[in-house]
Coordinates of C-alpha atoms in Angstrom, one line a residue:
X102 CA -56.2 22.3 86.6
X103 CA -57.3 19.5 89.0
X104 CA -60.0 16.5 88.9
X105 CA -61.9 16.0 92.2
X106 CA -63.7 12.9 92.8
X107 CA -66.5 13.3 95.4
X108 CA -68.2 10.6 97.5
X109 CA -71.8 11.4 97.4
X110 CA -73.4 8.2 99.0
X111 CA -72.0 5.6 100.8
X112 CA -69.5 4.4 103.5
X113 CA -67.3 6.9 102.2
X114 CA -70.0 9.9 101.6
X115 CA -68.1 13.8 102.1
X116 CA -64.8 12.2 101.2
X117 CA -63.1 13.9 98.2
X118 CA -60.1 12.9 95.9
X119 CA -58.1 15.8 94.3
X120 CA -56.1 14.8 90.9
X121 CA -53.5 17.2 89.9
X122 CA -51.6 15.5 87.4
X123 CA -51.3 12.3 85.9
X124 CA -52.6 9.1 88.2
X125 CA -54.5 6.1 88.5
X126 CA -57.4 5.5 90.7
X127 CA -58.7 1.6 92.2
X128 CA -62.1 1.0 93.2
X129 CA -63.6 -2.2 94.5
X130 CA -63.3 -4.6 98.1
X131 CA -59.4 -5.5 98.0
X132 CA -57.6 -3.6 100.5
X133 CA -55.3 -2.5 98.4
X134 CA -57.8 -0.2 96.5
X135 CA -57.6 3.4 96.8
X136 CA -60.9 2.9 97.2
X137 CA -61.8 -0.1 99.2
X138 CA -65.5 -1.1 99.7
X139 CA -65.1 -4.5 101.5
X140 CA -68.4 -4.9 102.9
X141 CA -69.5 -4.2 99.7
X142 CA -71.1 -7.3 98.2
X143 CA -72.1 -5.0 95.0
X144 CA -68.2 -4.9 94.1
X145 CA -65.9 -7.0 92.9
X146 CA -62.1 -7.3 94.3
X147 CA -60.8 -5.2 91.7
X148 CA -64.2 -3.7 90.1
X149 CA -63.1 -0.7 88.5
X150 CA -60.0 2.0 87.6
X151 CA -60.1 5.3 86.7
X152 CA -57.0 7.3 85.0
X153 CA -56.6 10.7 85.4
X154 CA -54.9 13.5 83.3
X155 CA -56.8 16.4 83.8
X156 CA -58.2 17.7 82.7
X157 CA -59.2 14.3 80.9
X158 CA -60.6 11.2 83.2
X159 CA -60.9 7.6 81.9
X160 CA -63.0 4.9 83.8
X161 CA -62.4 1.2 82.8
X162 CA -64.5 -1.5 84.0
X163 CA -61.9 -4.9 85.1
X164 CA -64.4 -7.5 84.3
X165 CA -66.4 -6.7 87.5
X166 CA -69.2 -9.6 88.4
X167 CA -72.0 -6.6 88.8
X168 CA -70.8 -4.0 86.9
X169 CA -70.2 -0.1 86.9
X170 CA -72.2 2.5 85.7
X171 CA -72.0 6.0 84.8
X172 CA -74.8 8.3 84.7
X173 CA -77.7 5.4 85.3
X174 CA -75.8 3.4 82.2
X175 CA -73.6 0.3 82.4
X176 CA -70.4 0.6 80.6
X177 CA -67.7 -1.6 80.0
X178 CA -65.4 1.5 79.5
X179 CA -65.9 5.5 79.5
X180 CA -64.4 8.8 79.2
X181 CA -65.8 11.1 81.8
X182 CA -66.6 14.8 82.0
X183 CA -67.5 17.4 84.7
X184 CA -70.6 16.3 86.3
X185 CA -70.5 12.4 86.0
X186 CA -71.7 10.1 88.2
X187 CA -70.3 6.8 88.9
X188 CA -72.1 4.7 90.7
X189 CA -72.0 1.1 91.8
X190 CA -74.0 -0.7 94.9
X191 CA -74.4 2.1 97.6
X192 CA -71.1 3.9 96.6
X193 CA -72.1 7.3 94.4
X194 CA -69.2 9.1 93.0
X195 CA -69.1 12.3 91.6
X196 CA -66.5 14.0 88.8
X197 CA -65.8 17.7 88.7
X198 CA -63.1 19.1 86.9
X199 CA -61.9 22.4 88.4
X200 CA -59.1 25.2 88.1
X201 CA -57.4 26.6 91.0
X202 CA -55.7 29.3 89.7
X203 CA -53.8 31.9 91.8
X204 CA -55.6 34.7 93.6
X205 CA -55.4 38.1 91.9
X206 CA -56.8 41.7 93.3
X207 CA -59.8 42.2 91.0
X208 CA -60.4 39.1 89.5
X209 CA -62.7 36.7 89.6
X210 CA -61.9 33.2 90.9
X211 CA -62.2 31.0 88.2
X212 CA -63.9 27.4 88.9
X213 CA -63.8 25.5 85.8
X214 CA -61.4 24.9 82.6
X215 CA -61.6 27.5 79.8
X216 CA -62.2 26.3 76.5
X217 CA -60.0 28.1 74.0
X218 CA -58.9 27.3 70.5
X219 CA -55.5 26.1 69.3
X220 CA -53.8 25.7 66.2
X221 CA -52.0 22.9 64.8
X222 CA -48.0 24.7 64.8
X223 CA -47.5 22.7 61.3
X224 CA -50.3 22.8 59.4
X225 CA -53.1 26.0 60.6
X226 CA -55.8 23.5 61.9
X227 CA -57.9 24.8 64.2
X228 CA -59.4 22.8 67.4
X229 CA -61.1 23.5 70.8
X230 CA -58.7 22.6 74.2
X231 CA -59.1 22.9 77.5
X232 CA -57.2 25.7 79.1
X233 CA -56.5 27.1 82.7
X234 CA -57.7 30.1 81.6
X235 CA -59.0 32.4 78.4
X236 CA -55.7 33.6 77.7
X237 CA -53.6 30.7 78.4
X238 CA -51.5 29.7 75.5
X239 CA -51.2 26.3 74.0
X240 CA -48.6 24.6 71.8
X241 CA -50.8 22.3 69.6
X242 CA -50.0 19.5 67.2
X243 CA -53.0 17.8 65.4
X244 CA -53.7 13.8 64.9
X245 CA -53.1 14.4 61.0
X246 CA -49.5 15.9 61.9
X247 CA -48.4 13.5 64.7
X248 CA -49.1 10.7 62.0
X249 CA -46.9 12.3 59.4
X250 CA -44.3 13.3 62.0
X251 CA -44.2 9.7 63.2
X252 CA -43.2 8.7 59.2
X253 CA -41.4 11.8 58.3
X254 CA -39.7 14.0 60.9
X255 CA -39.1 17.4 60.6
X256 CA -35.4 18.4 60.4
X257 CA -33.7 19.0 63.3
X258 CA -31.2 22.2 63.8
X259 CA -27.5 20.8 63.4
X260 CA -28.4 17.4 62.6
X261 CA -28.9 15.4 59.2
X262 CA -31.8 12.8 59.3
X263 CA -30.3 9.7 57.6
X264 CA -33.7 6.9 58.5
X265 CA -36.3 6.2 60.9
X266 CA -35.5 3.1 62.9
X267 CA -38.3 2.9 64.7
X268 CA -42.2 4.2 65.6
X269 CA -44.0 4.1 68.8
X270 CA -46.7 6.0 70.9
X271 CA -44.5 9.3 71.8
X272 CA -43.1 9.8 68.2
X273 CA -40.2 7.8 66.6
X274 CA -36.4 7.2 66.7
X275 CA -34.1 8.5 63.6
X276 CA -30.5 7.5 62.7
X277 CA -28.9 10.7 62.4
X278 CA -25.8 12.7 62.2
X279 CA -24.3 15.9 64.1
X280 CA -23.1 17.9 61.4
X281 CA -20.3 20.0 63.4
X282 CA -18.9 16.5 64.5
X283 CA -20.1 14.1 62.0
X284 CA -20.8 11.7 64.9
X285 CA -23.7 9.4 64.3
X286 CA -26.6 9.5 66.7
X287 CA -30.2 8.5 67.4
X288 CA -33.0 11.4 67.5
X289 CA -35.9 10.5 69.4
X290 CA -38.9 12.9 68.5
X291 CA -41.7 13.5 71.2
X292 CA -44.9 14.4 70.4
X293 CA -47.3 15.5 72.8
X294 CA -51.1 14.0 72.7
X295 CA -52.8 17.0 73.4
X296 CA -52.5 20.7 73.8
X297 CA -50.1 21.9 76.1
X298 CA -48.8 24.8 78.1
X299 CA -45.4 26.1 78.3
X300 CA -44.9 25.5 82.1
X301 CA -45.4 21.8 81.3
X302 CA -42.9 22.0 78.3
X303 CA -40.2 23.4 80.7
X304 CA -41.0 20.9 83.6
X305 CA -40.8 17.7 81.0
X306 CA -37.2 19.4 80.0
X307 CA -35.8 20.2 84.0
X308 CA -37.0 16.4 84.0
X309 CA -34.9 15.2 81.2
X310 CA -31.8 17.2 81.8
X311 CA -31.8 15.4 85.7
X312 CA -32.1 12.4 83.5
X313 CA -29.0 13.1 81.0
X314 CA -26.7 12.8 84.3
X315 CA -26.4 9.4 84.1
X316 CA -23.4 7.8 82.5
X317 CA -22.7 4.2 82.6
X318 CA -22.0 1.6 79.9
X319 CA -25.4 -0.4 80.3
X320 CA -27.3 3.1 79.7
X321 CA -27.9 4.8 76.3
X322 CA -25.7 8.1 77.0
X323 CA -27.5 11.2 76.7
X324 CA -26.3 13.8 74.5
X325 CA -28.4 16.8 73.5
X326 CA -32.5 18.1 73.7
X327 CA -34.9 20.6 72.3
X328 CA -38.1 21.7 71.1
X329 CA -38.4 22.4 67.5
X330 CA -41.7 23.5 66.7
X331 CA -43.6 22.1 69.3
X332 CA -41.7 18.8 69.0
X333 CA -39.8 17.7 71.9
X334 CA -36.4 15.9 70.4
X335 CA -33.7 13.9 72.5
X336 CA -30.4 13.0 71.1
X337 CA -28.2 10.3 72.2
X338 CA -25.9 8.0 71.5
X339 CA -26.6 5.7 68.5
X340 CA -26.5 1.9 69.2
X341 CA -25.9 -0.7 66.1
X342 CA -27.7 -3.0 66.8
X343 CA -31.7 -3.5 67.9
X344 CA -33.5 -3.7 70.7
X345 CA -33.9 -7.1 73.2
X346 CA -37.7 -7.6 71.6
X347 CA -36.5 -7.8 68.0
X348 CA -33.5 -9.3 68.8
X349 CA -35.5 -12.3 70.2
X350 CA -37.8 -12.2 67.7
X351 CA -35.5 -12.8 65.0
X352 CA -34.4 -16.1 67.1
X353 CA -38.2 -17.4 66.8
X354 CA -39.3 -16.0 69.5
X355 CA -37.4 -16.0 72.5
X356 CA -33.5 -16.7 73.2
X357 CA -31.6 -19.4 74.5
X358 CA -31.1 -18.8 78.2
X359 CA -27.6 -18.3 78.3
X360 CA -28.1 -15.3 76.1
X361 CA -31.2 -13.8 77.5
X362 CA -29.4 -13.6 81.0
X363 CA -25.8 -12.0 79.5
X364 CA -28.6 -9.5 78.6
X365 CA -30.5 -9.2 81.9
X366 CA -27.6 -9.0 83.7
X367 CA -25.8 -6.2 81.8
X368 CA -29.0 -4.1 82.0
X369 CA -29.4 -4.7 86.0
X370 CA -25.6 -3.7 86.1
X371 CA -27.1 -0.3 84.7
X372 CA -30.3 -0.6 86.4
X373 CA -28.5 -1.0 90.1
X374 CA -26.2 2.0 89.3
X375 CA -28.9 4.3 88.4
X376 CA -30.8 3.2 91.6
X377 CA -28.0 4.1 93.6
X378 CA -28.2 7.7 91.9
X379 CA -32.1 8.0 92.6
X380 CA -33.4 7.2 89.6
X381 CA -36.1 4.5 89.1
X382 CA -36.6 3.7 84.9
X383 CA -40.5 2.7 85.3
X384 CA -40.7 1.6 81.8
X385 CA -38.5 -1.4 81.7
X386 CA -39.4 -4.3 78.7
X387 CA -37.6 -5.7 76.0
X388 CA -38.0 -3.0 73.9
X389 CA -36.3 -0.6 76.1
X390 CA -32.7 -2.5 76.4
X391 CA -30.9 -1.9 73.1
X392 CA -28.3 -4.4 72.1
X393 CA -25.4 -4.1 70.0
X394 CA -22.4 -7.1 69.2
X395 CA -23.3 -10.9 68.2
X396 CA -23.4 -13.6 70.9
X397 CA -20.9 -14.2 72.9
X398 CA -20.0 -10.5 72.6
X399 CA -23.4 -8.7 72.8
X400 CA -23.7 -5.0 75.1
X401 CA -26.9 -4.5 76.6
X402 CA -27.7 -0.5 77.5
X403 CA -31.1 0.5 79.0
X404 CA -32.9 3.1 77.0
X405 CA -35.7 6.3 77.9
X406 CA -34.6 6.1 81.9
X407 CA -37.8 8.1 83.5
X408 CA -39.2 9.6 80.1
X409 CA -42.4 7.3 80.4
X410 CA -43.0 9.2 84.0
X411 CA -42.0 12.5 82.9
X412 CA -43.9 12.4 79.5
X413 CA -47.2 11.8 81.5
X414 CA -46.2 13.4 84.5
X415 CA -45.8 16.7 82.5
X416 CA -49.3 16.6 80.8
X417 CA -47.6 15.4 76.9
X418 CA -49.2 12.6 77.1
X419 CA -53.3 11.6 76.8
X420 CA -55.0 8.6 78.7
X421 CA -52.7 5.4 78.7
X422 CA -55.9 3.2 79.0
X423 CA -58.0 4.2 77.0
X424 CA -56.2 2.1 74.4
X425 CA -55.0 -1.4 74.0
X426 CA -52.3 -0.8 76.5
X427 CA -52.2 -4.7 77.3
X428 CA -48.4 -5.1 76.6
X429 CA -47.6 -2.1 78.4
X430 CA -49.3 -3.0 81.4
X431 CA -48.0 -6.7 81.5
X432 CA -44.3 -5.2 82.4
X433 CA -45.9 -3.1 85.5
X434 CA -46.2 -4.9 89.2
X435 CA -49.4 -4.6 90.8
X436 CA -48.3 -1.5 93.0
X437 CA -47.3 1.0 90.2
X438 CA -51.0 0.1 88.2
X439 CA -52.6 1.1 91.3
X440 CA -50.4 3.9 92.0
X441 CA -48.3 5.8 89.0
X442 CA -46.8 8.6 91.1
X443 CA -45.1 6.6 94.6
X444 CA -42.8 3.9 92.3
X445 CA -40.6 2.7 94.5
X446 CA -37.4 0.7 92.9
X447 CA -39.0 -2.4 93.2
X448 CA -41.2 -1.9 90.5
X449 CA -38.0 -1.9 88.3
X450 CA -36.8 -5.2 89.9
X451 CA -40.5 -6.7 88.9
X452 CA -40.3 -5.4 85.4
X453 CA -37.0 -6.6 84.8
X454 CA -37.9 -9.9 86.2
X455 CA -40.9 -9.8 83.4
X456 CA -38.4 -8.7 81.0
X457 CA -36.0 -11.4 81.5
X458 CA -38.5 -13.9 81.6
X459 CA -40.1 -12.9 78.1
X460 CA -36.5 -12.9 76.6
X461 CA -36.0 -16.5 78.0
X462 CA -40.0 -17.7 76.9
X463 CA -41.7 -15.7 74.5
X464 CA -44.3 -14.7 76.4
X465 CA -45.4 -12.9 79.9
X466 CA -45.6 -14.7 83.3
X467 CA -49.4 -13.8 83.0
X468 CA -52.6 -16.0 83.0
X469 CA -54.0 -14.5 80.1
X470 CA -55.0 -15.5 76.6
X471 CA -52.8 -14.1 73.7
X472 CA -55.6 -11.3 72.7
X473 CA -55.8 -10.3 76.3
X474 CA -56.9 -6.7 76.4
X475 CA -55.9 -4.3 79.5
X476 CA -59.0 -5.0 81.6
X477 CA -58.2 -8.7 81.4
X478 CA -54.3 -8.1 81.8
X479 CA -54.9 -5.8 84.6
X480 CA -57.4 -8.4 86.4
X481 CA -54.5 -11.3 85.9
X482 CA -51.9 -8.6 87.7
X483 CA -53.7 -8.2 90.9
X484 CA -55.5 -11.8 91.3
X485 CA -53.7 -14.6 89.4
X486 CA -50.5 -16.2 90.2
X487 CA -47.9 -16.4 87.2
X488 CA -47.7 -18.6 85.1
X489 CA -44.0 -21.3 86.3
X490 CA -41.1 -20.7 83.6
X491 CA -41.0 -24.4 83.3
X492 CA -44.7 -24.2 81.6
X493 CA -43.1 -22.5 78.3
X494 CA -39.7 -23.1 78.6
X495 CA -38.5 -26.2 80.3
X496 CA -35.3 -26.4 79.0
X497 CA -34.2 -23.7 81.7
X498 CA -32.7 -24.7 84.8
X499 CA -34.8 -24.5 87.2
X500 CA -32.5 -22.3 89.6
X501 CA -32.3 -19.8 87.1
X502 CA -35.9 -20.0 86.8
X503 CA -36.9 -19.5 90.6
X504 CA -34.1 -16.5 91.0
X505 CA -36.5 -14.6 87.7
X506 CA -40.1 -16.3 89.3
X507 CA -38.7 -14.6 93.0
X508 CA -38.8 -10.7 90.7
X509 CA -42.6 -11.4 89.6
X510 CA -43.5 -11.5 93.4
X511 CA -46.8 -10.0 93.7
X512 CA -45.4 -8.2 97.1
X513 CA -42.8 -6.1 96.7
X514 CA -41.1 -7.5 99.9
X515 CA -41.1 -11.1 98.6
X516 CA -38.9 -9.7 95.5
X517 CA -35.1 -9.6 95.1
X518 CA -34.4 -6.0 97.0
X519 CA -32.0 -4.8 94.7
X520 CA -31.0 -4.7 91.3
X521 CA -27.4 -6.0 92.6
X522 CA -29.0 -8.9 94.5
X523 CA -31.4 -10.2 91.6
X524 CA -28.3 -9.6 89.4
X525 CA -25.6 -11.7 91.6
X526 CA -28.5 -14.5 92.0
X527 CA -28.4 -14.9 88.3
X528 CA -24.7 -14.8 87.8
X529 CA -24.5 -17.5 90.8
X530 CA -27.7 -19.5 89.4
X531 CA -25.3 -20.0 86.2
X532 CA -22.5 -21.0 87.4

């Protein structure tokens, strides 16, 4: 199943976009846009973005001077359906959601999604999905269940649920024991937004085994995965402790800088080690560094390496943007908003640089207000400068704040190249 967006009038007219899986689309006069107008008065820098799961399609105006509309109507956000038209100044585009499925002797070519029914795997209810085809079937978990599953998870085979110890968007985290072992670990449930196939079950899992392979102290080890009941579960080793957001919140807000560098620099210890293995995280924040031990003794480990990427990737999850996805987006360099599927590991230096400079203010290095919502967050990526350390936190050297400042470069080439080098700047910026 595929998305094409067509260029019906215009500079671009004839040109089409094909969508296959999971991406993000820029519209407006910056270079940069996938989609760049620049003689364009009608648009704005950074007018518009679309995000694409097909067979879904979310358009998000980013405080655009004009405006965008969609089928004659101006909107300020939209989802978007076969037939749509988006248009703004001369540009017309087009939205037509198609299936390309393979040839067979006989059979008709099939041009658009089927739309089947599912059923919840927990509780019977029944719902209309999108499908490939008539026949194609669907593991299907409805909003009622994903709430209850997010409180209460359902038992896993060989392990003893003890508490949750934490919610968020994919599902939650339980404390848990292996009952063969009695080792005590942490089982992450996944739960995927919307119907789903099983080709895109067994891709998200080839994904997560490449994932398991990496061992190294400043990485939550990897132990053991499934699907129980349509629920995708992860086990791995259990940290006591919490993560670097909580941790920091505890403190008042943010952590004296001493400590919130022992922590940045244990986690770009693992972070440079898994780059050297191939593997970019793409999800990095203070949520996702768990630590464990009381100052001067803490352990850092980065947590979820790739599942962000794989869960969307895959089709699990719905449309990031459609809602408030603020805090999510603040962590992400201006590259990987524009484009989710070519991050590069310099998108993990940036992050971390965010990261680290959150832990050591209490806030983001963005020009935004504290309700900020994506649009505005988004806009403040690609067109305002950050906001100096020494604005929040002046009590930190100022060498250790230009080595973190030098990871929020807006241009990838202006950052720290590795994870080693931002690392060894931080270590030398303390001594």
């Amino acid at each position: 199943m595929r998305i094409n967006l067509k260029v019906q009038a215009g500079p671009y007219a004839g040109r089409v976009f094909r969508f296959d899986r999971h991406d993000t689309f820029l519209i407006g006069r910056s270079e940069a846009a996938q989609l760049s107008l620049p003689n364009d008065r009608f648009f704005s820098r950074n007018h518009c973005m679309l995000e694409i799961a097909p067979p879904r399609c979310f358009l998000r105006d980013l405080g655009s001077t004009n405006g965008t509309f969609v089928n004659g109507l101006k909107v300020q956000q939209a989802f978007l359906k076969d037939g749509d038209v988006i248009q703004g100044g001369q540009t017309v585009l087009a939205i037509e959601v198609s299936v390309d499925p393979q040839p067979a002797l006989g059979r008709e070519i099939q041009r658009h999604p089927s739309v089947v029914f599912v059923e919840c795997l927990r509780c019977g209810h029944r719902d209309q999905a999108q499908a490939s085809a008539p026949d194609e079937k669907l593991s299907y978990i409805c909003e009622d269940c994903r709430v209850e599953l997010k409180k209460d998870p359902q038992p896993i085979p060989g392990y003893e649920i003890i508490r949750v110890l934490g919610r968020g968007g994919m599902g939650c985290v339980a404390l848990a024991r292996n009952l063969a072992t009695g080792e005590t670990v942490a089982i992450k449930t996944l739960l995927p937004e919307v119907a789903i196939n099983d080709q895109s079950l067994k891709r998200f899992m080839r994904e997560i085994d490449v994932a398991a392979a990496l061992r190294h102290p400043h990485i939550v080890s990897f132990v053991d995965r499934g699907i129980e009941q349509g629920v995708v579960y992860l086990v791995t080793e259990y940290v006591d402790g919490q993560d670097a957001a909580r941790l920091a919140d505890s403190r008042g807000g943010r952590l004296p800088y001493q400590e919130a560098l022992a922590i940045t620099i244990q986690s770009l210890d693992g972070l440079a080690f898994a780059h050297s293995k191939g593997f970019i995280h793409r999800d990095i924040k203070d949520p996702n560094i768990l630590v464990s031990g009381s100052w001067p003794n803490y352990v850092a480990k980065l947590t979820d390496f790739g599942l962000a990427k794989s869960f969307k990737q895959s089709g699990m999850s719905g449309i990031t943007m459609a809602g408030d996805m603020a805090g999510t987006f603040a962590y992400m360099p201006p590259e990987q908003i524009r484009d989710f599927q070519n991050v590069q590991p310099g998108c993990d230096i940036y992050s971390m640089g965010m990261t680290a400079y959150s832990l050591l203010t209490g806030g983001v290095a963005l020009d935004i207000g504290p309700h900020a919502n994506a649009a505005e967050t988004v806009k403040a990526i690609f067109e305002k400068p950050i906001v100096p350390m020494a604005h929040y936190a002046p009590e930190v050297p100022a060498t250790i704040a230009g080595v973190v400042e030098r990871a929020l470069n807006k241009h990838p080439a202006g950052r720290w190249q590795t994870a080693d080098a931002f690392r060894n700047a931080l270590i030398h910026a303390l001594t």
